[in-house]
Tab-separated table of C-alpha atoms in Angstrom:
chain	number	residue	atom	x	y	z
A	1	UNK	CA	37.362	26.577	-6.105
A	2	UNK	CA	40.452	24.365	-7.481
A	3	UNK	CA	43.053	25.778	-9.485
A	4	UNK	CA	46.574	24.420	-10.885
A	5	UNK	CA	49.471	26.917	-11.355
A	6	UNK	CA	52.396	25.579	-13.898
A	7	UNK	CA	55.161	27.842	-12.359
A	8	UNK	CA	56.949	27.319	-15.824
A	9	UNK	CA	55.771	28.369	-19.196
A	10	UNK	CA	59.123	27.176	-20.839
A	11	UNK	CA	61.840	25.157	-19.480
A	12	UNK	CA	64.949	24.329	-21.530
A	13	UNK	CA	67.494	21.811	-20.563
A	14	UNK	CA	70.175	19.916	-22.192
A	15	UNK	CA	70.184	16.146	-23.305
A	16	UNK	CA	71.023	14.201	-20.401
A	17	UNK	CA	70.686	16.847	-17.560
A	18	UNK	CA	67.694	16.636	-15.086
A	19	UNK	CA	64.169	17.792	-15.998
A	20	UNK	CA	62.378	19.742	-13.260
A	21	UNK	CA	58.856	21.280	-14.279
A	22	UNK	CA	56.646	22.606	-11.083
A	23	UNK	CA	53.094	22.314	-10.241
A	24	UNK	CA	50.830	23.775	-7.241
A	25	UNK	CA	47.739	23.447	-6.783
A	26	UNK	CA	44.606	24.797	-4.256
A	27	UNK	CA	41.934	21.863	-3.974
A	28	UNK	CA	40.183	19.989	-1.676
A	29	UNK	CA	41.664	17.723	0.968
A	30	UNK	CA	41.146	14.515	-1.022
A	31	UNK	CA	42.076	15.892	-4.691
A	32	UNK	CA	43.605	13.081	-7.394
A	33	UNK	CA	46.529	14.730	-9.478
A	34	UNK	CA	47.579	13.678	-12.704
A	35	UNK	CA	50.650	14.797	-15.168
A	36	UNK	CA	49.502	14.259	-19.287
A	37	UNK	CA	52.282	14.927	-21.987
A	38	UNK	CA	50.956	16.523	-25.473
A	39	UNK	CA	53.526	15.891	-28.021
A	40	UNK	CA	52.916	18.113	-31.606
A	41	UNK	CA	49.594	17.297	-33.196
A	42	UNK	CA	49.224	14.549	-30.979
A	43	UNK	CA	46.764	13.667	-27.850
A	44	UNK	CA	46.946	14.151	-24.628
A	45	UNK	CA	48.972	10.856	-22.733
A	46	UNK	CA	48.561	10.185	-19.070
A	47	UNK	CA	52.225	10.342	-17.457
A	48	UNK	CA	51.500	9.701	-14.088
A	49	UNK	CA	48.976	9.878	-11.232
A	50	UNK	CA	48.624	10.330	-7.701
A	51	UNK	CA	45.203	9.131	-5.838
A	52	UNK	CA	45.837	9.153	-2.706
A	53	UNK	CA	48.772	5.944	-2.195
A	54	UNK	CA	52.107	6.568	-2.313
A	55	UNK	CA	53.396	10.341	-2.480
A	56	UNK	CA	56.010	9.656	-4.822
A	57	UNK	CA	54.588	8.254	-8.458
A	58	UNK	CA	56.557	6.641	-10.901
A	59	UNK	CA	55.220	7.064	-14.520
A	60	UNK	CA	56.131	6.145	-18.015
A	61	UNK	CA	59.261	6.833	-19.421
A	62	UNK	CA	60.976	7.338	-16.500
A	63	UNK	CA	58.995	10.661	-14.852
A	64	UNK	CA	58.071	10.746	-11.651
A	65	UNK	CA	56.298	13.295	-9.473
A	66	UNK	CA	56.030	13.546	-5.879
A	67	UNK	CA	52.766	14.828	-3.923
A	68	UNK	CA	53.762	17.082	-1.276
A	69	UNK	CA	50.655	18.081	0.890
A	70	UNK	CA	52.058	20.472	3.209
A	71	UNK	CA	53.502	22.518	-0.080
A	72	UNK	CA	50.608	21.834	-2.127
A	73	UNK	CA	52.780	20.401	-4.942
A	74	UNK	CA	53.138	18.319	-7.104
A	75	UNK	CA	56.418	18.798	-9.798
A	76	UNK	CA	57.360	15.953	-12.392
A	77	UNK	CA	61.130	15.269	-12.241
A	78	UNK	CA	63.280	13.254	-14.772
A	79	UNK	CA	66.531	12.076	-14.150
A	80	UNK	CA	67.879	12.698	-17.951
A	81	UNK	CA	66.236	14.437	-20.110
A	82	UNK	CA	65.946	12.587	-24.031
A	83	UNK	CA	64.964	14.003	-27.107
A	84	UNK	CA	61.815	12.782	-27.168
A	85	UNK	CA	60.770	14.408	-24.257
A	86	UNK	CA	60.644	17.455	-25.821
A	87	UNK	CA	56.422	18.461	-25.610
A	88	UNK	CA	53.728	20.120	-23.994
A	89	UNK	CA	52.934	19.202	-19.782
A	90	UNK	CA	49.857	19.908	-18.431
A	91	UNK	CA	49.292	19.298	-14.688
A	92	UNK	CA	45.826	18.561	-13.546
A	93	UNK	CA	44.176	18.285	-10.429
A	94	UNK	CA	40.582	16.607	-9.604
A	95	UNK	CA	38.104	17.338	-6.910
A	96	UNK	CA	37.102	13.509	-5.584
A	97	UNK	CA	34.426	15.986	-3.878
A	98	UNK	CA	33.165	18.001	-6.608
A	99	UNK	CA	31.949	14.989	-9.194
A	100	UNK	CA	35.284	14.457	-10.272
A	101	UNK	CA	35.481	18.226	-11.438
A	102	UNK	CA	38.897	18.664	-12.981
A	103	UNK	CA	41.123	22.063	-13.686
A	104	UNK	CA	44.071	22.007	-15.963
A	105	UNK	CA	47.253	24.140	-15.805
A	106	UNK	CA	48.358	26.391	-18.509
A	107	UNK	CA	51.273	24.088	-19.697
A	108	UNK	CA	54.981	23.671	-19.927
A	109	UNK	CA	56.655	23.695	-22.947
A	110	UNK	CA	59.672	20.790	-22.437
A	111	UNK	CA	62.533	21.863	-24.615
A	112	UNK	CA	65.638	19.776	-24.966
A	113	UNK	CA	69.063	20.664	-26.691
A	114	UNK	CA	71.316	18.416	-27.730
B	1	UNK	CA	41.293	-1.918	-26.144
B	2	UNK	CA	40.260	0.550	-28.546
B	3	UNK	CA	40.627	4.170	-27.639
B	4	UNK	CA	38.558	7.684	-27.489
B	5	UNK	CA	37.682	7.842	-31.166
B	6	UNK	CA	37.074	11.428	-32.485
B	7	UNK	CA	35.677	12.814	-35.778
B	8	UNK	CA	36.179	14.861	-38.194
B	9	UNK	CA	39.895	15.832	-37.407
B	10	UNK	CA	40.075	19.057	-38.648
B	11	UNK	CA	37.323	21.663	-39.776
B	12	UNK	CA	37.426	24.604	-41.412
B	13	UNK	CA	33.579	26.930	-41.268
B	14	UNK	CA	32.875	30.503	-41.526
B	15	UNK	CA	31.653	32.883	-38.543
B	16	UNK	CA	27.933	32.014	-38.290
B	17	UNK	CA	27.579	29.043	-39.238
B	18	UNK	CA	27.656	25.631	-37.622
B	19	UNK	CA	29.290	22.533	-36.927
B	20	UNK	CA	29.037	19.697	-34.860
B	21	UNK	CA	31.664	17.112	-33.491
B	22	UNK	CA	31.510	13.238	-32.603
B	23	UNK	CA	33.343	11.481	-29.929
B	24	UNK	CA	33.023	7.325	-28.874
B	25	UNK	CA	34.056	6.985	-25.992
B	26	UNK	CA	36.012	3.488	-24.627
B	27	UNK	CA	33.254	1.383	-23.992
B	28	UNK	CA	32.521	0.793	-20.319
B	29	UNK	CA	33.639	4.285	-19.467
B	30	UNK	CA	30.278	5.335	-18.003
B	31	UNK	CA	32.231	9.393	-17.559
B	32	UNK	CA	32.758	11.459	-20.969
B	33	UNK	CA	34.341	14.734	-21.428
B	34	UNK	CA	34.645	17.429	-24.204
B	35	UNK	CA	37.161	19.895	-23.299
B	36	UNK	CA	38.067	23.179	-25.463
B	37	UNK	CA	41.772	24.020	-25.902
B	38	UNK	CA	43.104	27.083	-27.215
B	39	UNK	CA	46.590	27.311	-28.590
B	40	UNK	CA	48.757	28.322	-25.905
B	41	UNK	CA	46.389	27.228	-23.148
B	42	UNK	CA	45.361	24.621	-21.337
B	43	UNK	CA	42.413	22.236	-22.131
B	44	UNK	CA	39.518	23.955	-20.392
B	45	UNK	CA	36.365	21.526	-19.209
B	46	UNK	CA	33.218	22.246	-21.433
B	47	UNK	CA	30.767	19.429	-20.179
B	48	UNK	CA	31.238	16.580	-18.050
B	49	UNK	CA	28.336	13.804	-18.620
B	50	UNK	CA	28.012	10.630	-16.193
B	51	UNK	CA	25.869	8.716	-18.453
B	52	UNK	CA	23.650	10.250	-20.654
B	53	UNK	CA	23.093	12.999	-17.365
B	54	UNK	CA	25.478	15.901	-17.079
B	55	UNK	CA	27.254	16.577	-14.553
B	56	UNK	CA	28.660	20.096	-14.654
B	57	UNK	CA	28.165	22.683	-17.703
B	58	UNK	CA	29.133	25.343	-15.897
B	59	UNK	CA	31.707	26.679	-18.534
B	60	UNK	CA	29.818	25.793	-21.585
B	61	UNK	CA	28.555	29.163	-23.483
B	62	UNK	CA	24.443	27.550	-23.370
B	63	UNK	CA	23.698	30.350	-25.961
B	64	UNK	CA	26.021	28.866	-28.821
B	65	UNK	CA	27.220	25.275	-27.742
B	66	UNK	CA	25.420	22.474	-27.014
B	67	UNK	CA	25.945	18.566	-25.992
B	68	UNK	CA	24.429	15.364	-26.196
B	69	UNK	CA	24.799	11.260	-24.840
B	70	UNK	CA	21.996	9.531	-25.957
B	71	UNK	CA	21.927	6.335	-24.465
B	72	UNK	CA	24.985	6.762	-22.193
B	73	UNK	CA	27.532	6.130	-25.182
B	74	UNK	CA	28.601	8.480	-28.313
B	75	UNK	CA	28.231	12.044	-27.893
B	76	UNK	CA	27.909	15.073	-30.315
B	77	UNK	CA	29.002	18.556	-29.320
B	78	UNK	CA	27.209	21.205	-31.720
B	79	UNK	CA	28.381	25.239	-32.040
B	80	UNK	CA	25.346	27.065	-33.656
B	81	UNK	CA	26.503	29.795	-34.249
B	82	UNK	CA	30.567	30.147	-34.577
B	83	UNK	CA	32.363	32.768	-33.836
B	84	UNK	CA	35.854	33.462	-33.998
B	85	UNK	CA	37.197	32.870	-30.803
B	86	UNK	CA	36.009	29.807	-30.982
B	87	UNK	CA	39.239	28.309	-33.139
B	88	UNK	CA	40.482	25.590	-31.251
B	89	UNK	CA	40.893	22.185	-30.661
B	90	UNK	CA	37.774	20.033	-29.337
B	91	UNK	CA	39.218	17.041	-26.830
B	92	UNK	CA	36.625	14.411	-25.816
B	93	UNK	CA	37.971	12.016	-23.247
B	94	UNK	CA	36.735	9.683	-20.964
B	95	UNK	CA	36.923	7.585	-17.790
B	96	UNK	CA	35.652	4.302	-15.626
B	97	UNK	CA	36.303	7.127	-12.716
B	98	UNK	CA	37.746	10.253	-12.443
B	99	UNK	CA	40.334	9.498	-10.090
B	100	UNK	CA	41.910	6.507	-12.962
B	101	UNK	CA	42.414	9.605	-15.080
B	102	UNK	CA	40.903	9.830	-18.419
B	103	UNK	CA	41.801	8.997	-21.839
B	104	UNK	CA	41.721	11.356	-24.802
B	105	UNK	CA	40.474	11.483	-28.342
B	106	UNK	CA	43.024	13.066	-30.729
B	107	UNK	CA	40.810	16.313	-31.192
B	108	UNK	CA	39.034	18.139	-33.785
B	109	UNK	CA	41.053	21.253	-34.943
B	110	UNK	CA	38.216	23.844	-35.346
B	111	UNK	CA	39.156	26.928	-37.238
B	112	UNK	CA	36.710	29.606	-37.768
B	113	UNK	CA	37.233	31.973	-40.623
């Protein structure tokens, strides 16, 4: 069975200061892994994706995440943190095996201080 | 293109009785998903339907909930009948192929009084 772990339930960081928010996962050898952003009362936007190319992704507004097989991991990472970046992150891994099964983490909640 | 169109938006119903919710998928996406998401979780996977077949209803409680794609396109998820634990928001989304990720409706906010 797949699972995701979000090691983070709330991560707080300053305006302009790095944003780190950490992702495992247990899957299948050939899983696809995806980052979505939930801002308030809003839907669910794809951030970034990994499907087997290149290990480190670059997304939209500057996030990137890097797939790290050998530590099962996959963590977004922003350079400087903006206001706006302030929302919900769910990680989410899919079995390319299983019919494109797919498992969500429990979210991070971005905070970001000015 | 257009995207994952969802209706009603928000829903209020007493315990017992039941409603139903709509989702149009971005046409050409042949996958279509209606997840359940609690407040302070995750979305969690309800049904997954390739087509008008599904493909894993595994987590779907078959005694209350139930799902349909006629013809392959719109689908209807129907909760008959509520309870209260099941307050939440309904996400359909929907994909050419899993591994292109999906794209979400905006939800219907369930609440179940």
């Amino acid at each position: 069975a797949q699972s995701v772990t979000q090691l983070d339930s709330h991560v707080s960081v300053s305006e302009g200061t790095p944003v780190l928010l950490r992702c495992n996962y247990s899957s299948s050898y050939s899983p696809s892994l995806f980052w979505y952003v939930q801002h308030p009362n809003k839907g669910l936007q794809l951030l970034l994706k990994y499907t087997s190319a290149a290990t480190l992704v670059k997304g939209i507004n500057g996030f990137e995440a890097e797939f790290k097989k050998s530590e099962t991991s996959f963590h977004l990472t922003k350079p400087s943190a903006h206001m706006s970046d302030a929302a919900e992150y769910f990680c989410v891994v899919i079995d390319n095996t299983n019919a494109g099964k797919s498992t969500f983490g429990d979210g991070t909640t971005l905070t970001v201080k000015p | 293109e257009a995207g994952v169109a969802q209706s009603p938006r928000y829903k209020i119903i007493e315990k017992r009785q039941s409603v139903a919710f709509w989702c149009n998928p971005i046409s050409g996406h042949a996958t279509l998903y209606w997840y359940q998401q609690i407040l302070g979780q995750g979305p969690k996977l309800l049904i997954q339907f390739q087509n008008n077949g599904v493909v894993d209803d595994s987590q779907l409680p078959k005694d209350r909930f139930s799902a349909e794609r006629l013809k392959g396109v719109d689908s209807t998820l129907k909760i008959q009948p509520a309870k209260l634990e099941d307050s939440a928001v309904y996400l359909c989304a929907s994909s050419f192929e899993g591994a292109a990720g999906y794209t979400f409706g905006s939800g219907t906010r369930l609440t179940v009084v």
